[in-house]
C-alpha cells in the first residue's frame, strides 16, 4: 500500500467509513470468502450447530474488538507509515467481520448482545495504546495478534469436524492475524511488559467467555 499522509479531516472520514462498514446495511465487502469454495455443511447435529455458532459469535466479537483497536490506534498514530499499516490491517479485519457474520447467518446463530461494548471498549484501549507512541502501539498489535492466533487455534480444535466452511474461515483468519503481528514487530513494535500481557489475556478471556453465552 502506498505511503499516504492523512490529516485530521481525513482520519475523521476514515473513522466514519469504518463505523459504517460495521453497521447492518453498510458498504458490502467483496473479498473472497474461503467458505464459499467448500460445500455446505451437512450432517451437523443441533448441538454441533449450536457449538459452531457460539464459536463464530465469539470470533465475530473478537474481530469487532480488533476493528475498534485499530481505529483507536489510527486516530492517535504519529507517523504516516504506522497509520497506513493500521489502515491496511483494519481493512482485513473488516473482511473477517463479514466472513464471521456470513457463517453466523448460515448456522442460524446471532451476534453477541454486547457487541457495542466490545467495540467501544476496544476503541478506548486502542486510543490509549496509540497515545503511548507508535512503537508501543505496534507492540500492542504484535501481542494482540499473538494471543488471537492462539485463541483461533483453540477454536479450530473445538469446531465440529463437519463444519469445514467455518474451519476454512478460521484458518484464513489465523494466517492473516499472524501476518499482522509479524508486520507490526518488523515495523518496530516493542515487547510489552509481562503485566500488560497478562491483563490483555484476562480481558480476552472475559470477552470470549461472555460472548460465547451472550
PDB file of C-alpha atoms in Angstrom:
ATOM      1  CA  UNK A   1       0.000   0.000   0.000  1.00  0.00           C
ATOM      2  CA  UNK A   2       1.396   3.451  -0.890  1.00  0.00           C
ATOM      3  CA  UNK A   3       2.505   5.721   1.930  1.00  0.00           C
ATOM      4  CA  UNK A   4      -0.446   8.121   2.124  1.00  0.00           C
ATOM      5  CA  UNK A   5      -0.447  11.043   4.566  1.00  0.00           C
ATOM      6  CA  UNK A   6      -3.716  11.708   6.383  1.00  0.00           C
ATOM      7  CA  UNK A   7      -4.698  14.956   8.083  1.00  0.00           C
ATOM      8  CA  UNK A   8      -7.263  15.270  10.924  1.00  0.00           C
ATOM      9  CA  UNK A   9     -10.184  15.571   8.490  1.00  0.00           C
ATOM     10  CA  UNK A  10      -9.013  12.503   6.572  1.00  0.00           C
ATOM     11  CA  UNK A  11      -8.767  10.486   9.776  1.00  0.00           C
ATOM     12  CA  UNK A  12     -12.279  11.527  10.760  1.00  0.00           C
ATOM     13  CA  UNK A  13     -13.653  10.429   7.384  1.00  0.00           C
ATOM     14  CA  UNK A  14     -11.816   7.116   7.614  1.00  0.00           C
ATOM     15  CA  UNK A  15     -13.279   6.601  11.084  1.00  0.00           C
ATOM     16  CA  UNK A  16     -16.805   7.290   9.834  1.00  0.00           C
ATOM     17  CA  UNK A  17     -16.268   4.878   6.937  1.00  0.00           C
ATOM     18  CA  UNK A  18     -15.026   2.228   9.357  1.00  0.00           C
ATOM     19  CA  UNK A  19     -18.083   2.557  11.607  1.00  0.00           C
ATOM     20  CA  UNK A  20     -20.474   2.496   8.640  1.00  0.00           C
ATOM     21  CA  UNK A  21     -18.967  -0.767   7.466  1.00  0.00           C
ATOM     22  CA  UNK A  22     -19.764  -2.342  10.830  1.00  0.00           C
ATOM     23  CA  UNK A  23     -23.463  -1.443  10.672  1.00  0.00           C
ATOM     24  CA  UNK A  24     -26.136  -3.662   9.090  1.00  0.00           C
ATOM     25  CA  UNK A  25     -26.666  -2.494   5.532  1.00  0.00           C
ATOM     26  CA  UNK A  26     -23.288  -0.753   5.440  1.00  0.00           C
ATOM     27  CA  UNK A  27     -20.928  -0.926   2.442  1.00  0.00           C
ATOM     28  CA  UNK A  28     -20.580  -4.506   1.243  1.00  0.00           C
ATOM     29  CA  UNK A  29     -17.367  -6.462   1.478  1.00  0.00           C
ATOM     30  CA  UNK A  30     -16.362  -8.097  -1.787  1.00  0.00           C
ATOM     31  CA  UNK A  31     -13.305 -10.045  -0.570  1.00  0.00           C
ATOM     32  CA  UNK A  32     -13.331 -13.751  -1.379  1.00  0.00           C
ATOM     33  CA  UNK A  33     -14.892 -15.796   1.408  1.00  0.00           C
ATOM     34  CA  UNK A  34     -12.975 -19.071   1.968  1.00  0.00           C
ATOM     35  CA  UNK A  35     -16.220 -20.765   2.999  1.00  0.00           C
ATOM     36  CA  UNK A  36     -17.745 -20.237  -0.436  1.00  0.00           C
ATOM     37  CA  UNK A  37     -15.256 -22.634  -2.012  1.00  0.00           C
ATOM     38  CA  UNK A  38     -16.499 -25.576   0.058  1.00  0.00           C
ATOM     39  CA  UNK A  39     -19.792 -27.498   0.021  1.00  0.00           C
ATOM     40  CA  UNK A  40     -22.395 -26.626   2.626  1.00  0.00           C
ATOM     41  CA  UNK A  41     -22.063 -28.359   5.972  1.00  0.00           C
ATOM     42  CA  UNK A  42     -24.210 -31.469   6.161  1.00  0.00           C
ATOM     43  CA  UNK A  43     -24.882 -33.900   8.958  1.00  0.00           C
ATOM     44  CA  UNK A  44     -24.353 -31.425  11.798  1.00  0.00           C
ATOM     45  CA  UNK A  45     -26.435 -32.259  14.844  1.00  0.00           C
ATOM     46  CA  UNK A  46     -28.360 -29.432  16.545  1.00  0.00           C
ATOM     47  CA  UNK A  47     -25.781 -29.473  19.355  1.00  0.00           C
ATOM     48  CA  UNK A  48     -22.885 -29.253  16.884  1.00  0.00           C
ATOM     49  CA  UNK A  49     -24.570 -26.410  15.009  1.00  0.00           C
ATOM     50  CA  UNK A  50     -25.109 -24.583  18.301  1.00  0.00           C
ATOM     51  CA  UNK A  51     -21.457 -25.062  19.267  1.00  0.00           C
ATOM     52  CA  UNK A  52     -20.206 -23.837  15.889  1.00  0.00           C
ATOM     53  CA  UNK A  53     -22.488 -20.789  16.037  1.00  0.00           C
ATOM     54  CA  UNK A  54     -21.321 -19.924  19.560  1.00  0.00           C
ATOM     55  CA  UNK A  55     -17.672 -20.146  18.494  1.00  0.00           C
ATOM     56  CA  UNK A  56     -18.293 -17.962  15.449  1.00  0.00           C
ATOM     57  CA  UNK A  57     -20.142 -15.469  17.660  1.00  0.00           C
ATOM     58  CA  UNK A  58     -17.021 -15.209  19.814  1.00  0.00           C
ATOM     59  CA  UNK A  59     -14.863 -14.740  16.726  1.00  0.00           C
ATOM     60  CA  UNK A  60     -17.193 -12.069  15.372  1.00  0.00           C
ATOM     61  CA  UNK A  61     -16.999 -10.221  18.702  1.00  0.00           C
ATOM     62  CA  UNK A  62     -13.210 -10.552  18.674  1.00  0.00           C
ATOM     63  CA  UNK A  63     -12.911  -9.177  15.146  1.00  0.00           C
ATOM     64  CA  UNK A  64     -15.239  -6.317  16.051  1.00  0.00           C
ATOM     65  CA  UNK A  65     -12.999  -5.525  19.023  1.00  0.00           C
ATOM     66  CA  UNK A  66      -9.943  -5.701  16.752  1.00  0.00           C
ATOM     67  CA  UNK A  67     -11.576  -3.165  14.455  1.00  0.00           C
ATOM     68  CA  UNK A  68     -12.087  -0.887  17.459  1.00  0.00           C
ATOM     69  CA  UNK A  69      -8.448  -1.294  18.493  1.00  0.00           C
ATOM     70  CA  UNK A  70      -7.127  -0.459  15.034  1.00  0.00           C
ATOM     71  CA  UNK A  71      -9.451   2.524  14.728  1.00  0.00           C
ATOM     72  CA  UNK A  72      -8.386   3.921  18.103  1.00  0.00           C
ATOM     73  CA  UNK A  73      -4.721   3.412  17.285  1.00  0.00           C
ATOM     74  CA  UNK A  74      -5.202   5.051  13.885  1.00  0.00           C
ATOM     75  CA  UNK A  75      -6.660   8.160  15.491  1.00  0.00           C
ATOM     76  CA  UNK A  76      -3.521   8.566  17.632  1.00  0.00           C
ATOM     77  CA  UNK A  77      -0.842   7.297  15.216  1.00  0.00           C
ATOM     78  CA  UNK A  78       2.034   9.722  14.734  1.00  0.00           C
ATOM     79  CA  UNK A  79       3.792   8.549  11.580  1.00  0.00           C
ATOM     80  CA  UNK A  80       2.142   8.040   8.186  1.00  0.00           C
ATOM     81  CA  UNK A  81       3.845   4.635   7.947  1.00  0.00           C
ATOM     82  CA  UNK A  82       2.165   3.414  11.133  1.00  0.00           C
ATOM     83  CA  UNK A  83      -1.168   4.885  10.093  1.00  0.00           C
ATOM     84  CA  UNK A  84      -1.037   3.158   6.711  1.00  0.00           C
ATOM     85  CA  UNK A  85      -0.132  -0.150   8.363  1.00  0.00           C
ATOM     86  CA  UNK A  86      -3.064   0.165  10.769  1.00  0.00           C
ATOM     87  CA  UNK A  87      -5.390   1.101   7.933  1.00  0.00           C
ATOM     88  CA  UNK A  88      -4.372  -1.927   5.863  1.00  0.00           C
ATOM     89  CA  UNK A  89      -4.733  -4.325   8.795  1.00  0.00           C
ATOM     90  CA  UNK A  90      -8.066  -2.769   9.733  1.00  0.00           C
ATOM     91  CA  UNK A  91      -9.375  -3.389   6.218  1.00  0.00           C
ATOM     92  CA  UNK A  92      -8.596  -7.081   6.576  1.00  0.00           C
ATOM     93  CA  UNK A  93     -10.256  -7.174  10.000  1.00  0.00           C
ATOM     94  CA  UNK A  94     -13.391  -5.736   8.365  1.00  0.00           C
ATOM     95  CA  UNK A  95     -13.247  -8.636   5.906  1.00  0.00           C
ATOM     96  CA  UNK A  96     -13.040 -11.075   8.819  1.00  0.00           C
ATOM     97  CA  UNK A  97     -16.137  -9.496  10.360  1.00  0.00           C
ATOM     98  CA  UNK A  98     -18.049 -10.062   7.111  1.00  0.00           C
ATOM     99  CA  UNK A  99     -16.939 -13.703   6.994  1.00  0.00           C
ATOM    100  CA  UNK A 100     -17.975 -14.336  10.598  1.00  0.00           C
ATOM    101  CA  UNK A 101     -21.353 -12.708  10.034  1.00  0.00           C
ATOM    102  CA  UNK A 102     -21.915 -14.885   6.991  1.00  0.00           C
ATOM    103  CA  UNK A 103     -21.137 -18.051   8.953  1.00  0.00           C
ATOM    104  CA  UNK A 104     -23.343 -16.962  11.861  1.00  0.00           C
ATOM    105  CA  UNK A 105     -26.253 -16.484   9.480  1.00  0.00           C
ATOM    106  CA  UNK A 106     -25.652 -19.849   7.806  1.00  0.00           C
ATOM    107  CA  UNK A 107     -25.525 -21.608  11.184  1.00  0.00           C
ATOM    108  CA  UNK A 108     -28.659 -19.875  12.430  1.00  0.00           C
ATOM    109  CA  UNK A 109     -26.703 -18.059  15.138  1.00  0.00           C
ATOM    110  CA  UNK A 110     -26.811 -14.489  16.392  1.00  0.00           C
ATOM    111  CA  UNK A 111     -24.258 -11.838  17.227  1.00  0.00           C
ATOM    112  CA  UNK A 112     -23.198 -11.072  20.781  1.00  0.00           C
ATOM    113  CA  UNK A 113     -25.633  -8.835  22.628  1.00  0.00           C
ATOM    114  CA  UNK A 114     -22.616  -6.921  23.926  1.00  0.00           C
ATOM    115  CA  UNK A 115     -21.071  -6.127  20.538  1.00  0.00           C
ATOM    116  CA  UNK A 116     -21.312  -2.335  21.107  1.00  0.00           C
ATOM    117  CA  UNK A 117     -19.441  -2.743  24.402  1.00  0.00           C
ATOM    118  CA  UNK A 118     -16.691  -4.865  22.815  1.00  0.00           C
ATOM    119  CA  UNK A 119     -16.182  -2.266  20.076  1.00  0.00           C
ATOM    120  CA  UNK A 120     -16.393   0.774  22.361  1.00  0.00           C
ATOM    121  CA  UNK A 121     -14.044  -0.661  24.983  1.00  0.00           C
ATOM    122  CA  UNK A 122     -11.530  -1.690  22.343  1.00  0.00           C
ATOM    123  CA  UNK A 123     -11.719   1.748  20.743  1.00  0.00           C
ATOM    124  CA  UNK A 124     -10.762   3.357  24.062  1.00  0.00           C
ATOM    125  CA  UNK A 125      -7.921   0.888  24.664  1.00  0.00           C
ATOM    126  CA  UNK A 126      -6.632   1.335  21.122  1.00  0.00           C
ATOM    127  CA  UNK A 127      -6.591   5.110  21.501  1.00  0.00           C
ATOM    128  CA  UNK A 128      -4.601   4.825  24.731  1.00  0.00           C
ATOM    129  CA  UNK A 129      -2.144   2.447  23.053  1.00  0.00           C
ATOM    130  CA  UNK A 130      -1.736   4.903  20.180  1.00  0.00           C
ATOM    131  CA  UNK A 131      -1.132   7.823  22.530  1.00  0.00           C
ATOM    132  CA  UNK A 132       1.715   5.884  24.142  1.00  0.00           C
ATOM    133  CA  UNK A 133       3.663   6.167  20.884  1.00  0.00           C
ATOM    134  CA  UNK A 134       3.926   4.268  17.622  1.00  0.00           C
ATOM    135  CA  UNK A 135       6.487   1.767  18.916  1.00  0.00           C
ATOM    136  CA  UNK A 136       4.248   0.778  21.841  1.00  0.00           C
ATOM    137  CA  UNK A 137       1.191   0.823  19.607  1.00  0.00           C
ATOM    138  CA  UNK A 138       2.854  -1.574  17.174  1.00  0.00           C
ATOM    139  CA  UNK A 139       3.960  -3.738  20.084  1.00  0.00           C
ATOM    140  CA  UNK A 140       0.350  -3.831  21.257  1.00  0.00           C
ATOM    141  CA  UNK A 141      -0.669  -5.102  17.816  1.00  0.00           C
ATOM    142  CA  UNK A 142       2.006  -7.789  17.851  1.00  0.00           C
ATOM    143  CA  UNK A 143       0.946  -9.069  21.285  1.00  0.00           C
ATOM    144  CA  UNK A 144      -2.755  -8.874  20.461  1.00  0.00           C
ATOM    145  CA  UNK A 145      -2.302 -10.867  17.289  1.00  0.00           C
ATOM    146  CA  UNK A 146      -0.126 -13.431  19.082  1.00  0.00           C
ATOM    147  CA  UNK A 147      -2.929 -14.036  21.560  1.00  0.00           C
ATOM    148  CA  UNK A 148      -5.570 -14.083  18.814  1.00  0.00           C
ATOM    149  CA  UNK A 149      -3.556 -16.679  16.911  1.00  0.00           C
ATOM    150  CA  UNK A 150      -3.591 -18.951  19.975  1.00  0.00           C
ATOM    151  CA  UNK A 151      -7.297 -18.305  20.503  1.00  0.00           C
ATOM    152  CA  UNK A 152      -8.103 -19.274  16.903  1.00  0.00           C
ATOM    153  CA  UNK A 153      -6.037 -22.425  17.251  1.00  0.00           C
ATOM    154  CA  UNK A 154      -8.152 -23.416  20.245  1.00  0.00           C
ATOM    155  CA  UNK A 155     -11.358 -22.777  18.305  1.00  0.00           C
ATOM    156  CA  UNK A 156     -10.135 -24.878  15.390  1.00  0.00           C
ATOM    157  CA  UNK A 157      -9.761 -27.797  17.789  1.00  0.00           C
ATOM    158  CA  UNK A 158     -13.228 -27.256  19.280  1.00  0.00           C
ATOM    159  CA  UNK A 159     -15.058 -26.725  15.995  1.00  0.00           C
ATOM    160  CA  UNK A 160     -17.267 -29.678  14.921  1.00  0.00           C
ATOM    161  CA  UNK A 161     -15.493 -31.789  12.312  1.00  0.00           C
ATOM    162  CA  UNK A 162     -18.352 -31.496   9.850  1.00  0.00           C
ATOM    163  CA  UNK A 163     -18.255 -27.697   9.707  1.00  0.00           C
ATOM    164  CA  UNK A 164     -15.499 -27.341   7.150  1.00  0.00           C
ATOM    165  CA  UNK A 165     -16.763 -23.955   5.995  1.00  0.00           C
ATOM    166  CA  UNK A 166     -16.216 -22.347   9.390  1.00  0.00           C
ATOM    167  CA  UNK A 167     -12.871 -24.114   9.621  1.00  0.00           C
ATOM    168  CA  UNK A 168     -11.733 -22.596   6.312  1.00  0.00           C
ATOM    169  CA  UNK A 169     -12.683 -19.126   7.562  1.00  0.00           C
ATOM    170  CA  UNK A 170     -10.819 -19.527  10.859  1.00  0.00           C
ATOM    171  CA  UNK A 171      -7.711 -20.923   9.176  1.00  0.00           C
ATOM    172  CA  UNK A 172      -7.503 -17.946   6.800  1.00  0.00           C
ATOM    173  CA  UNK A 173      -8.152 -15.548   9.665  1.00  0.00           C
ATOM    174  CA  UNK A 174      -5.327 -17.126  11.651  1.00  0.00           C
ATOM    175  CA  UNK A 175      -2.917 -16.700   8.735  1.00  0.00           C
ATOM    176  CA  UNK A 176      -3.910 -13.060   8.383  1.00  0.00           C
ATOM    177  CA  UNK A 177      -3.571 -12.364  12.116  1.00  0.00           C
ATOM    178  CA  UNK A 178      -0.130 -13.986  12.204  1.00  0.00           C
ATOM    179  CA  UNK A 179       0.980 -11.739   9.354  1.00  0.00           C
ATOM    180  CA  UNK A 180      -0.386  -8.639  11.087  1.00  0.00           C
ATOM    181  CA  UNK A 181       1.615  -9.443  14.201  1.00  0.00           C
ATOM    182  CA  UNK A 182       4.811 -10.156  12.272  1.00  0.00           C
ATOM    183  CA  UNK A 183       4.435  -6.934  10.272  1.00  0.00           C
ATOM    184  CA  UNK A 184       3.983  -4.921  13.469  1.00  0.00           C
ATOM    185  CA  UNK A 185       7.075  -6.496  15.034  1.00  0.00           C
ATOM    186  CA  UNK A 186       9.195  -5.814  11.954  1.00  0.00           C
ATOM    187  CA  UNK A 187       7.946  -2.209  11.872  1.00  0.00           C
ATOM    188  CA  UNK A 188       9.482  -1.585  15.292  1.00  0.00           C
ATOM    189  CA  UNK A 189       6.895  -2.813  17.763  1.00  0.00           C
ATOM    190  CA  UNK A 190       8.233  -3.042  21.323  1.00  0.00           C
ATOM    191  CA  UNK A 191       7.714  -6.061  23.542  1.00  0.00           C
ATOM    192  CA  UNK A 192       5.064  -5.229  26.112  1.00  0.00           C
ATOM    193  CA  UNK A 193       5.786  -5.701  29.830  1.00  0.00           C
ATOM    194  CA  UNK A 194       4.626  -9.038  31.258  1.00  0.00           C
ATOM    195  CA  UNK A 195       1.918  -7.463  33.480  1.00  0.00           C
ATOM    196  CA  UNK A 196       0.385  -5.770  30.423  1.00  0.00           C
ATOM    197  CA  UNK A 197       0.399  -9.051  28.517  1.00  0.00           C
ATOM    198  CA  UNK A 198      -1.318 -10.697  31.470  1.00  0.00           C
ATOM    199  CA  UNK A 199      -4.018  -8.027  31.607  1.00  0.00           C
ATOM    200  CA  UNK A 200      -4.616  -8.460  27.888  1.00  0.00           C
ATOM    201  CA  UNK A 201      -5.059 -12.219  28.335  1.00  0.00           C
ATOM    202  CA  UNK A 202      -7.500 -11.622  31.190  1.00  0.00           C
ATOM    203  CA  UNK A 203      -9.549  -9.130  29.178  1.00  0.00           C
ATOM    204  CA  UNK A 204      -9.610 -11.543  26.242  1.00  0.00           C
ATOM    205  CA  UNK A 205     -10.780 -14.378  28.478  1.00  0.00           C
ATOM    206  CA  UNK A 206     -13.616 -12.273  29.862  1.00  0.00           C
ATOM    207  CA  UNK A 207     -14.752 -11.297  26.385  1.00  0.00           C
ATOM    208  CA  UNK A 208     -14.597 -14.784  24.875  1.00  0.00           C
ATOM    209  CA  UNK A 209     -16.347 -16.417  27.837  1.00  0.00           C
ATOM    210  CA  UNK A 210     -19.124 -13.818  27.879  1.00  0.00           C
ATOM    211  CA  UNK A 211     -19.624 -13.636  24.101  1.00  0.00           C
ATOM    212  CA  UNK A 212     -19.927 -17.449  23.940  1.00  0.00           C
ATOM    213  CA  UNK A 213     -23.118 -17.173  26.019  1.00  0.00           C
ATOM    214  CA  UNK A 214     -24.300 -13.648  25.277  1.00  0.00           C
TER     215      UNK A 214
END
